[in-house]
PDB file of C-alpha atoms in Angstrom:
ATOM      1  CA  UNK A 148     157.369   6.154 -69.620  1.00 42.00           C
ATOM      2  CA  UNK A 149     154.983   6.939 -71.973  1.00 44.00           C
ATOM      3  CA  UNK A 150     151.297   5.921 -72.222  1.00 42.00           C
ATOM      4  CA  UNK A 151     151.490   4.180 -74.817  1.00 44.00           C
ATOM      5  CA  UNK A 152     154.127   1.913 -73.193  1.00 47.00           C
ATOM      6  CA  UNK A 153     152.042   1.962 -70.039  1.00 42.00           C
ATOM      7  CA  UNK A 154     148.808   0.694 -72.001  1.00 40.00           C
ATOM      8  CA  UNK A 155     150.923  -1.773 -73.403  1.00 44.00           C
ATOM      9  CA  UNK A 156     151.991  -3.177 -69.796  1.00 42.00           C
ATOM     10  CA  UNK A 157     148.589  -2.935 -69.145  1.00 44.00           C
ATOM     11  CA  UNK A 158     147.507  -5.435 -72.186  1.00 41.00           C
ATOM     12  CA  UNK A 159     150.033  -7.557 -72.007  1.00 39.00           C
ATOM     13  CA  UNK A 160     149.317  -8.305 -67.927  1.00 40.00           C
ATOM     14  CA  UNK A 161     145.847  -9.169 -69.191  1.00 40.00           C
ATOM     15  CA  UNK A 162     144.428 -13.051 -69.203  1.00 40.00           C
ATOM     16  CA  UNK A 163     141.783 -13.488 -71.292  1.00 42.00           C
ATOM     17  CA  UNK A 164     139.455 -16.203 -70.208  1.00 50.00           C
ATOM     18  CA  UNK A 165     137.668 -16.247 -73.530  1.00 57.00           C
ATOM     19  CA  UNK A 166     140.164 -15.640 -76.416  1.00 55.00           C
ATOM     20  CA  UNK A 167     143.645 -16.188 -75.935  1.00 51.00           C
ATOM     21  CA  UNK A 168     145.021 -13.971 -78.811  1.00 61.00           C
ATOM     22  CA  UNK A 169     144.277 -10.585 -77.194  1.00 64.00           C
ATOM     23  CA  UNK A 170     144.502  -7.582 -80.128  1.00 70.00           C
ATOM     24  CA  UNK A 171     147.946  -5.872 -80.767  1.00 69.00           C
ATOM     25  CA  UNK A 172     148.699  -3.029 -77.667  1.00 73.00           C
ATOM     26  CA  UNK A 173     149.276  -0.448 -80.652  1.00 66.00           C
ATOM     27  CA  UNK A 174     145.777  -0.967 -82.384  1.00 69.00           C
ATOM     28  CA  UNK A 175     144.286  -1.435 -78.456  1.00 68.00           C
ATOM     29  CA  UNK A 176     145.849   2.122 -77.915  1.00 69.00           C
ATOM     30  CA  UNK A 177     144.451   3.433 -80.472  1.00 64.00           C
ATOM     31  CA  UNK A 178     141.020   1.821 -80.370  1.00 67.00           C
ATOM     32  CA  UNK A 179     140.522   2.863 -76.691  1.00 72.00           C
ATOM     33  CA  UNK A 180     142.145   6.095 -76.827  1.00 64.00           C
ATOM     34  CA  UNK A 181     139.753   6.766 -79.745  1.00 65.00           C
ATOM     35  CA  UNK A 182     136.542   5.123 -78.496  1.00 62.00           C
ATOM     36  CA  UNK A 183     136.276   2.520 -80.757  1.00 66.00           C
ATOM     37  CA  UNK A 184     137.408   5.253 -83.748  1.00 62.00           C
ATOM     38  CA  UNK A 185     134.563   7.211 -82.844  1.00 72.00           C
ATOM     39  CA  UNK A 186     131.987   4.100 -83.229  1.00 77.00           C
ATOM     40  CA  UNK A 187     130.595   4.334 -79.518  1.00 72.00           C
ATOM     41  CA  UNK A 188     130.146   7.994 -79.780  1.00 75.00           C
ATOM     42  CA  UNK A 189     128.335   7.674 -83.054  1.00 78.00           C
ATOM     43  CA  UNK A 190     126.077   5.304 -81.874  1.00 78.00           C
ATOM     44  CA  UNK A 191     124.887   7.084 -78.915  1.00 74.00           C
ATOM     45  CA  UNK A 192     124.553  10.694 -80.392  1.00 77.00           C
ATOM     46  CA  UNK A 193     122.407   9.013 -83.684  1.00 76.00           C
ATOM     47  CA  UNK A 194     120.638   6.725 -82.038  1.00 77.00           C
ATOM     48  CA  UNK A 195     119.604   8.448 -78.513  1.00 71.00           C
ATOM     49  CA  UNK A 196     118.920  11.959 -80.136  1.00 66.00           C
ATOM     50  CA  UNK A 197     116.009  13.664 -80.159  1.00 55.00           C
ATOM     51  CA  UNK A 198     114.184  11.492 -77.682  1.00 53.00           C
ATOM     52  CA  UNK A 199     115.803   8.422 -79.164  1.00 51.00           C
ATOM     53  CA  UNK A 200     115.232   6.990 -75.378  1.00 55.00           C
ATOM     54  CA  UNK A 201     111.578   6.336 -76.610  1.00 60.00           C
ATOM     55  CA  UNK A 202     111.278   3.016 -78.254  1.00 57.00           C
ATOM     56  CA  UNK A 203     108.416   3.901 -80.067  1.00 62.00           C
ATOM     57  CA  UNK A 204     110.249   6.929 -82.168  1.00 67.00           C
ATOM     58  CA  UNK A 205     110.903   5.169 -85.029  1.00 74.00           C
ATOM     59  CA  UNK A 206     114.580   6.349 -86.759  1.00 77.00           C
ATOM     60  CA  UNK A 207     114.868   6.438 -90.416  1.00 80.00           C
ATOM     61  CA  UNK A 208     115.995   3.120 -92.063  1.00 83.00           C
ATOM     62  CA  UNK A 209     119.493   4.350 -93.104  1.00 85.00           C
ATOM     63  CA  UNK A 210     120.183   5.045 -89.423  1.00 84.00           C
ATOM     64  CA  UNK A 211     119.159   1.303 -88.402  1.00 86.00           C
ATOM     65  CA  UNK A 212     121.067   0.007 -91.280  1.00 88.00           C
ATOM     66  CA  UNK A 213     124.491   1.639 -89.887  1.00 87.00           C
ATOM     67  CA  UNK A 214     123.951   1.175 -86.423  1.00 90.00           C
ATOM     68  CA  UNK A 215     123.582  -2.871 -87.697  1.00 92.00           C
ATOM     69  CA  UNK A 216     127.060  -2.397 -89.244  1.00 90.00           C
ATOM     70  CA  UNK A 217     128.482  -0.477 -86.343  1.00 90.00           C
ATOM     71  CA  UNK A 218     127.406  -2.935 -83.740  1.00 93.00           C
ATOM     72  CA  UNK A 219     128.826  -5.776 -86.214  1.00 93.00           C
ATOM     73  CA  UNK A 220     132.189  -4.018 -86.129  1.00 90.00           C
ATOM     74  CA  UNK A 221     132.084  -4.010 -82.222  1.00 91.00           C
ATOM     75  CA  UNK A 222     131.188  -7.332 -81.908  1.00 94.00           C
ATOM     76  CA  UNK A 223     133.837  -8.318 -84.099  1.00 90.00           C
ATOM     77  CA  UNK A 224     136.273  -6.547 -82.096  1.00 88.00           C
ATOM     78  CA  UNK A 225     134.520  -8.225 -79.004  1.00 90.00           C
ATOM     79  CA  UNK A 226     135.506 -11.983 -80.270  1.00 89.00           C
ATOM     80  CA  UNK A 227     138.739 -11.014 -80.440  1.00 85.00           C
ATOM     81  CA  UNK A 228     139.108  -8.949 -76.826  1.00 86.00           C
ATOM     82  CA  UNK A 229     136.036  -8.613 -75.222  1.00 90.00           C
ATOM     83  CA  UNK A 230     138.089  -7.692 -72.471  1.00 90.00           C
ATOM     84  CA  UNK A 231     139.337  -4.025 -74.561  1.00 86.00           C
ATOM     85  CA  UNK A 232     135.804  -3.893 -75.504  1.00 90.00           C
ATOM     86  CA  UNK A 233     134.114  -3.681 -72.109  1.00 93.00           C
ATOM     87  CA  UNK A 234     136.488  -1.187 -70.442  1.00 89.00           C
ATOM     88  CA  UNK A 235     135.733   1.307 -73.553  1.00 88.00           C
ATOM     89  CA  UNK A 236     131.924   1.099 -73.273  1.00 91.00           C
ATOM     90  CA  UNK A 237     132.597   0.703 -69.085  1.00 91.00           C
ATOM     91  CA  UNK A 238     134.630   3.827 -68.787  1.00 88.00           C
ATOM     92  CA  UNK A 239     132.698   6.088 -65.907  1.00 89.00           C
ATOM     93  CA  UNK A 240     131.249   8.504 -69.104  1.00 83.00           C
ATOM     94  CA  UNK A 241     130.223   5.958 -71.696  1.00 84.00           C
ATOM     95  CA  UNK A 242     128.280   3.179 -68.702  1.00 90.00           C
ATOM     96  CA  UNK A 243     124.973   5.291 -68.480  1.00 89.00           C
ATOM     97  CA  UNK A 244     124.771   6.186 -71.971  1.00 87.00           C
ATOM     98  CA  UNK A 245     125.285   2.501 -73.239  1.00 90.00           C
ATOM     99  CA  UNK A 246     122.415   1.400 -71.165  1.00 93.00           C
ATOM    100  CA  UNK A 247     119.650   3.717 -72.462  1.00 90.00           C
ATOM    101  CA  UNK A 248     121.389   2.695 -76.251  1.00 90.00           C
ATOM    102  CA  UNK A 249     120.788  -1.373 -75.222  1.00 93.00           C
ATOM    103  CA  UNK A 250     117.560  -0.118 -73.223  1.00 92.00           C
ATOM    104  CA  UNK A 251     116.280   1.388 -76.743  1.00 90.00           C
ATOM    105  CA  UNK A 252     117.405  -1.203 -79.243  1.00 92.00           C
ATOM    106  CA  UNK A 253     115.967  -4.178 -77.592  1.00 94.00           C
ATOM    107  CA  UNK A 254     112.946  -2.407 -77.185  1.00 92.00           C
ATOM    108  CA  UNK A 255     112.478  -1.042 -80.728  1.00 90.00           C
ATOM    109  CA  UNK A 256     113.165  -4.246 -82.201  1.00 92.00           C
ATOM    110  CA  UNK A 257     110.932  -6.346 -79.871  1.00 92.00           C
ATOM    111  CA  UNK A 258     108.388  -4.033 -80.870  1.00 91.00           C
ATOM    112  CA  UNK A 259     108.837  -3.928 -84.515  1.00 90.00           C
ATOM    113  CA  UNK A 260     109.955  -7.693 -84.899  1.00 89.00           C
ATOM    114  CA  UNK A 261     107.332  -8.793 -87.194  1.00 86.00           C
ATOM    115  CA  UNK A 262     107.167  -5.265 -89.660  1.00 83.00           C
ATOM    116  CA  UNK A 263     110.343  -4.227 -89.534  1.00 75.00           C
ATOM    117  CA  UNK A 264     111.841  -7.050 -91.605  1.00 80.00           C
ATOM    118  CA  UNK A 265     115.228  -8.748 -91.859  1.00 84.00           C
ATOM    119  CA  UNK A 266     116.904  -5.293 -90.842  1.00 86.00           C
ATOM    120  CA  UNK A 267     115.080  -5.067 -87.293  1.00 91.00           C
ATOM    121  CA  UNK A 268     115.660  -9.038 -87.139  1.00 92.00           C
ATOM    122  CA  UNK A 269     119.725  -8.759 -87.892  1.00 94.00           C
ATOM    123  CA  UNK A 270     120.064  -5.801 -85.360  1.00 94.00           C
ATOM    124  CA  UNK A 271     118.404  -7.186 -83.020  1.00 96.00           C
ATOM    125  CA  UNK A 272     120.838 -10.372 -82.955  1.00 97.00           C
ATOM    126  CA  UNK A 273     123.712  -8.129 -82.853  1.00 96.00           C
ATOM    127  CA  UNK A 274     122.293  -6.338 -80.597  1.00 96.00           C
ATOM    128  CA  UNK A 275     121.882  -9.205 -78.232  1.00 98.00           C
ATOM    129  CA  UNK A 276     125.482 -10.692 -78.908  1.00 97.00           C
ATOM    130  CA  UNK A 277     127.042  -7.302 -77.576  1.00 97.00           C
ATOM    131  CA  UNK A 278     125.162  -7.761 -74.307  1.00 98.00           C
ATOM    132  CA  UNK A 279     126.631 -10.612 -73.841  1.00 97.00           C
ATOM    133  CA  UNK A 280     130.042  -9.710 -74.175  1.00 97.00           C
ATOM    134  CA  UNK A 281     129.121  -6.703 -71.796  1.00 97.00           C
ATOM    135  CA  UNK A 282     127.813  -8.982 -69.139  1.00 97.00           C
ATOM    136  CA  UNK A 283     130.730 -11.354 -69.419  1.00 97.00           C
ATOM    137  CA  UNK A 284     132.346 -12.387 -66.530  1.00 95.00           C
ATOM    138  CA  UNK A 285     132.301  -8.538 -65.999  1.00 96.00           C
ATOM    139  CA  UNK A 286     129.973  -8.191 -61.860  1.00 97.00           C
ATOM    140  CA  UNK A 287     129.953  -4.399 -62.792  1.00 96.00           C
ATOM    141  CA  UNK A 288     128.330  -4.457 -66.280  1.00 97.00           C
ATOM    142  CA  UNK A 289     125.980  -7.419 -64.808  1.00 97.00           C
ATOM    143  CA  UNK A 290     124.983  -5.058 -62.884  1.00 97.00           C
ATOM    144  CA  UNK A 291     124.268  -2.014 -65.168  1.00 97.00           C
ATOM    145  CA  UNK A 292     121.838  -4.840 -67.223  1.00 97.00           C
ATOM    146  CA  UNK A 293     119.629  -5.039 -63.533  1.00 96.00           C
ATOM    147  CA  UNK A 294     118.599  -1.274 -63.696  1.00 94.00           C
ATOM    148  CA  UNK A 295     115.407   0.154 -64.706  1.00 90.00           C
ATOM    149  CA  UNK A 296     111.883  -0.724 -63.973  1.00 89.00           C
ATOM    150  CA  UNK A 297     111.823  -3.207 -65.396  1.00 92.00           C
ATOM    151  CA  UNK A 298     115.024  -3.729 -65.159  1.00 96.00           C
ATOM    152  CA  UNK A 299     116.544  -3.999 -68.652  1.00 96.00           C
ATOM    153  CA  UNK A 300     117.356  -7.648 -67.995  1.00 96.00           C
ATOM    154  CA  UNK A 301     113.723  -8.441 -67.374  1.00 96.00           C
ATOM    155  CA  UNK A 302     113.141  -7.323 -71.200  1.00 96.00           C
ATOM    156  CA  UNK A 303     115.341  -9.454 -72.469  1.00 97.00           C
ATOM    157  CA  UNK A 304     113.478 -12.224 -71.911  1.00 96.00           C
ATOM    158  CA  UNK A 305     110.337 -10.391 -73.202  1.00 95.00           C
ATOM    159  CA  UNK A 306     111.704 -10.904 -77.362  1.00 96.00           C
ATOM    160  CA  UNK A 307     109.451 -12.506 -79.590  1.00 95.00           C
ATOM    161  CA  UNK A 308     108.256 -15.851 -79.358  1.00 94.00           C
ATOM    162  CA  UNK A 309     110.907 -16.983 -82.140  1.00 95.00           C
ATOM    163  CA  UNK A 310     113.831 -16.628 -79.502  1.00 96.00           C
ATOM    164  CA  UNK A 311     112.327 -19.169 -77.423  1.00 96.00           C
ATOM    165  CA  UNK A 312     110.609 -21.348 -80.150  1.00 94.00           C
ATOM    166  CA  UNK A 313     113.624 -21.660 -83.081  1.00 94.00           C
ATOM    167  CA  UNK A 314     116.838 -23.221 -82.404  1.00 93.00           C
ATOM    168  CA  UNK A 315     118.980 -20.973 -84.351  1.00 94.00           C
ATOM    169  CA  UNK A 316     117.961 -18.040 -82.294  1.00 95.00           C
ATOM    170  CA  UNK A 317     117.660 -19.915 -79.107  1.00 96.00           C
ATOM    171  CA  UNK A 318     121.556 -20.151 -79.753  1.00 96.00           C
ATOM    172  CA  UNK A 319     121.639 -16.432 -80.380  1.00 97.00           C
ATOM    173  CA  UNK A 320     119.364 -15.399 -76.900  1.00 98.00           C
ATOM    174  CA  UNK A 321     120.506 -17.909 -74.363  1.00 98.00           C
ATOM    175  CA  UNK A 322     124.056 -17.344 -74.636  1.00 98.00           C
ATOM    176  CA  UNK A 323     123.071 -13.464 -73.743  1.00 98.00           C
ATOM    177  CA  UNK A 324     121.063 -14.546 -71.124  1.00 98.00           C
ATOM    178  CA  UNK A 325     123.543 -16.653 -69.277  1.00 98.00           C
ATOM    179  CA  UNK A 326     126.342 -13.750 -70.074  1.00 98.00           C
ATOM    180  CA  UNK A 327     123.838 -11.788 -67.957  1.00 98.00           C
ATOM    181  CA  UNK A 328     123.552 -13.787 -64.769  1.00 97.00           C
ATOM    182  CA  UNK A 329     126.557 -15.946 -64.472  1.00 97.00           C
ATOM    183  CA  UNK A 330     127.474 -16.588 -60.712  1.00 97.00           C
ATOM    184  CA  UNK A 331     125.306 -13.567 -60.390  1.00 97.00           C
ATOM    185  CA  UNK A 332     122.271 -14.154 -57.867  1.00 96.00           C
ATOM    186  CA  UNK A 333     120.368 -10.912 -57.689  1.00 96.00           C
ATOM    187  CA  UNK A 334     120.478 -11.413 -61.954  1.00 97.00           C
ATOM    188  CA  UNK A 335     119.498 -14.594 -61.709  1.00 97.00           C
ATOM    189  CA  UNK A 336     116.615 -13.716 -59.761  1.00 96.00           C
ATOM    190  CA  UNK A 337     115.855 -10.921 -61.214  1.00 96.00           C
ATOM    191  CA  UNK A 338     115.572 -12.741 -64.602  1.00 96.00           C
ATOM    192  CA  UNK A 339     113.301 -15.549 -63.028  1.00 95.00           C
ATOM    193  CA  UNK A 340     110.527 -13.465 -62.912  1.00 94.00           C
ATOM    194  CA  UNK A 341     109.972 -13.622 -66.488  1.00 94.00           C
ATOM    195  CA  UNK A 342     111.846 -16.869 -67.550  1.00 95.00           C
ATOM    196  CA  UNK A 343     112.249 -19.955 -65.880  1.00 94.00           C
ATOM    197  CA  UNK A 344     115.924 -20.577 -65.604  1.00 95.00           C
ATOM    198  CA  UNK A 345     115.466 -24.392 -66.159  1.00 95.00           C
ATOM    199  CA  UNK A 346     115.397 -23.166 -69.510  1.00 96.00           C
ATOM    200  CA  UNK A 347     119.184 -21.917 -69.460  1.00 97.00           C
ATOM    201  CA  UNK A 348     119.865 -25.006 -67.258  1.00 96.00           C
ATOM    202  CA  UNK A 349     118.585 -27.017 -70.241  1.00 96.00           C
ATOM    203  CA  UNK A 350     120.347 -25.451 -73.067  1.00 97.00           C
ATOM    204  CA  UNK A 351     124.070 -25.563 -71.457  1.00 97.00           C
ATOM    205  CA  UNK A 352     123.423 -29.684 -71.165  1.00 97.00           C
ATOM    206  CA  UNK A 353     122.285 -30.050 -74.551  1.00 96.00           C
ATOM    207  CA  UNK A 354     126.167 -27.571 -75.158  1.00 95.00           C
ATOM    208  CA  UNK A 355     127.903 -29.622 -73.142  1.00 95.00           C
ATOM    209  CA  UNK A 356     126.339 -33.105 -74.853  1.00 93.00           C
ATOM    210  CA  UNK A 357     126.899 -31.315 -78.430  1.00 89.00           C
ATOM    211  CA  UNK A 358     130.583 -30.613 -77.161  1.00 84.00           C
ATOM    212  CA  UNK A 359     131.040 -34.032 -76.373  1.00 79.00           C
ATOM    213  CA  UNK A 360     129.859 -36.057 -79.368  1.00 64.00           C
ATOM    214  CA  UNK A 361     132.328 -37.182 -81.209  1.00 39.00           C
ATOM    215  CA  UNK A 362     134.474 -34.352 -80.529  1.00 52.00           C
ATOM    216  CA  UNK A 363     132.035 -32.346 -82.809  1.00 44.00           C
ATOM    217  CA  UNK A 364     131.569 -28.677 -81.910  1.00 42.00           C
ATOM    218  CA  UNK A 365     127.589 -26.971 -82.529  1.00 42.00           C
ATOM    219  CA  UNK A 366     127.009 -25.097 -85.443  1.00 44.00           C
ATOM    220  CA  UNK A 367     123.929 -23.771 -84.625  1.00 43.00           C
ATOM    221  CA  UNK A 368     121.844 -26.151 -86.077  1.00 41.00           C
ATOM    222  CA  UNK A 369     121.926 -24.922 -89.117  1.00 37.00           C
ATOM    223  CA  UNK A 370     120.458 -27.904 -90.933  1.00 37.00           C
ATOM    224  CA  UNK A 371     118.384 -28.891 -88.362  1.00 38.00           C
ATOM    225  CA  UNK A 372     114.717 -29.557 -90.056  1.00 36.00           C
ATOM    226  CA  UNK A 373     113.366 -27.959 -86.575  1.00 40.00           C
ATOM    227  CA  UNK A 374     113.997 -24.266 -86.670  1.00 42.00           C
ATOM    228  CA  UNK A 375     112.231 -22.049 -89.016  1.00 41.00           C
ATOM    229  CA  UNK A 376     112.409 -20.503 -92.755  1.00 40.00           C
ATOM    230  CA  UNK A 377     112.307 -17.561 -90.948  1.00 48.00           C
ATOM    231  CA  UNK A 378     115.119 -17.189 -88.954  1.00 48.00           C
ATOM    232  CA  UNK A 379     117.524 -14.352 -89.318  1.00 50.00           C
ATOM    233  CA  UNK A 380     120.386 -16.365 -88.470  1.00 54.00           C
ATOM    234  CA  UNK A 381     122.632 -17.193 -91.969  1.00 51.00           C
ATOM    235  CA  UNK A 382     124.712 -20.000 -92.174  1.00 47.00           C
ATOM    236  CA  UNK A 383     127.673 -17.898 -93.441  1.00 48.00           C
ATOM    237  CA  UNK A 384     127.470 -15.940 -89.869  1.00 59.00           C
ATOM    238  CA  UNK A 385     125.972 -18.855 -88.158  1.00 61.00           C
ATOM    239  CA  UNK A 386     128.737 -19.467 -85.902  1.00 82.00           C
ATOM    240  CA  UNK A 387     129.345 -16.309 -84.698  1.00 86.00           C
ATOM    241  CA  UNK A 388     126.853 -17.012 -82.283  1.00 93.00           C
ATOM    242  CA  UNK A 389     127.818 -20.388 -80.839  1.00 93.00           C
ATOM    243  CA  UNK A 390     128.041 -20.944 -77.544  1.00 95.00           C
ATOM    244  CA  UNK A 391     131.728 -21.991 -77.219  1.00 92.00           C
ATOM    245  CA  UNK A 392     132.512 -18.540 -78.776  1.00 92.00           C
ATOM    246  CA  UNK A 393     130.281 -16.183 -76.071  1.00 95.00           C
ATOM    247  CA  UNK A 394     131.300 -18.300 -72.806  1.00 95.00           C
ATOM    248  CA  UNK A 395     133.977 -20.205 -71.613  1.00 94.00           C
ATOM    249  CA  UNK A 396     133.488 -23.871 -72.586  1.00 94.00           C
ATOM    250  CA  UNK A 397     135.898 -24.796 -69.344  1.00 94.00           C
ATOM    251  CA  UNK A 398     133.080 -23.189 -66.952  1.00 95.00           C
ATOM    252  CA  UNK A 399     129.940 -24.658 -68.639  1.00 96.00           C
ATOM    253  CA  UNK A 400     129.775 -26.767 -65.420  1.00 96.00           C
ATOM    254  CA  UNK A 401     130.635 -24.253 -63.030  1.00 97.00           C
ATOM    255  CA  UNK A 402     127.769 -22.268 -64.329  1.00 97.00           C
ATOM    256  CA  UNK A 403     125.573 -24.761 -64.671  1.00 97.00           C
ATOM    257  CA  UNK A 404     126.002 -25.741 -61.386  1.00 97.00           C
ATOM    258  CA  UNK A 405     125.372 -22.224 -60.082  1.00 96.00           C
ATOM    259  CA  UNK A 406     122.054 -22.164 -61.766  1.00 96.00           C
ATOM    260  CA  UNK A 407     120.818 -25.527 -60.485  1.00 95.00           C
ATOM    261  CA  UNK A 408     121.787 -24.638 -56.818  1.00 93.00           C
ATOM    262  CA  UNK A 409     119.738 -21.717 -57.343  1.00 90.00           C
ATOM    263  CA  UNK A 410     116.955 -23.210 -59.066  1.00 88.00           C
ATOM    264  CA  UNK A 411     116.841 -25.354 -56.038  1.00 87.00           C
ATOM    265  CA  UNK A 412     116.710 -22.947 -53.493  1.00 84.00           C
ATOM    266  CA  UNK A 413     114.134 -21.098 -54.615  1.00 77.00           C
ATOM    267  CA  UNK A 414     112.148 -23.762 -55.380  1.00 71.00           C
TER     268      UNK A 414
END
């Protein structure tokens, strides 16, 4: 049996828990064999070159724009088949560099959020989205985000205040955090050092209520008067950040009960 046939059997045997439409096996084979058509290697080599592990080193605007477009491409693949992207980014040859890439992007965008304009803010949004997909129902990848001093997971809770006060930006950050800590006691404890997990509980409850109201689906409060005019989540792309597109709705109650039980245990 050829390599491609073996790959097709592996893909067809996979049961996605978020999206029941995996990428065509032929396309998936090419993406995996070429490491996302070289995009993963491009991001790692460009952003982490010349001491790029340090967020105080400012890349050129062209590099940041390229990184945003590349991450958007990867996120689009995640929306179709997140497991495929997880296999590629979580490969032994990549996973350590992916950690450093996430760490750099989060710290850089956080520290330059106010002065960086829409380019930096869009970069942070897409990075948070990708981190969530990376950690989605994957304990090994969740553990990767617990590395570092302080852990990268704690740094996710130190993003600008707008991500906690603006409803649109809450929908960018909170699902990513939930993906990072879901059913992982150690990660939830790490996050709790920086952020009260009751916030995530309240968010899930609100999402469940909105999902149940008249069978409607939340569209990230695009028309909400409570959202800041400075949000950089545009209406055309807002639904891409919806909780229902980032964490399986059938497991919302389960993850809510998990976080609630941990909160009571640590009280």
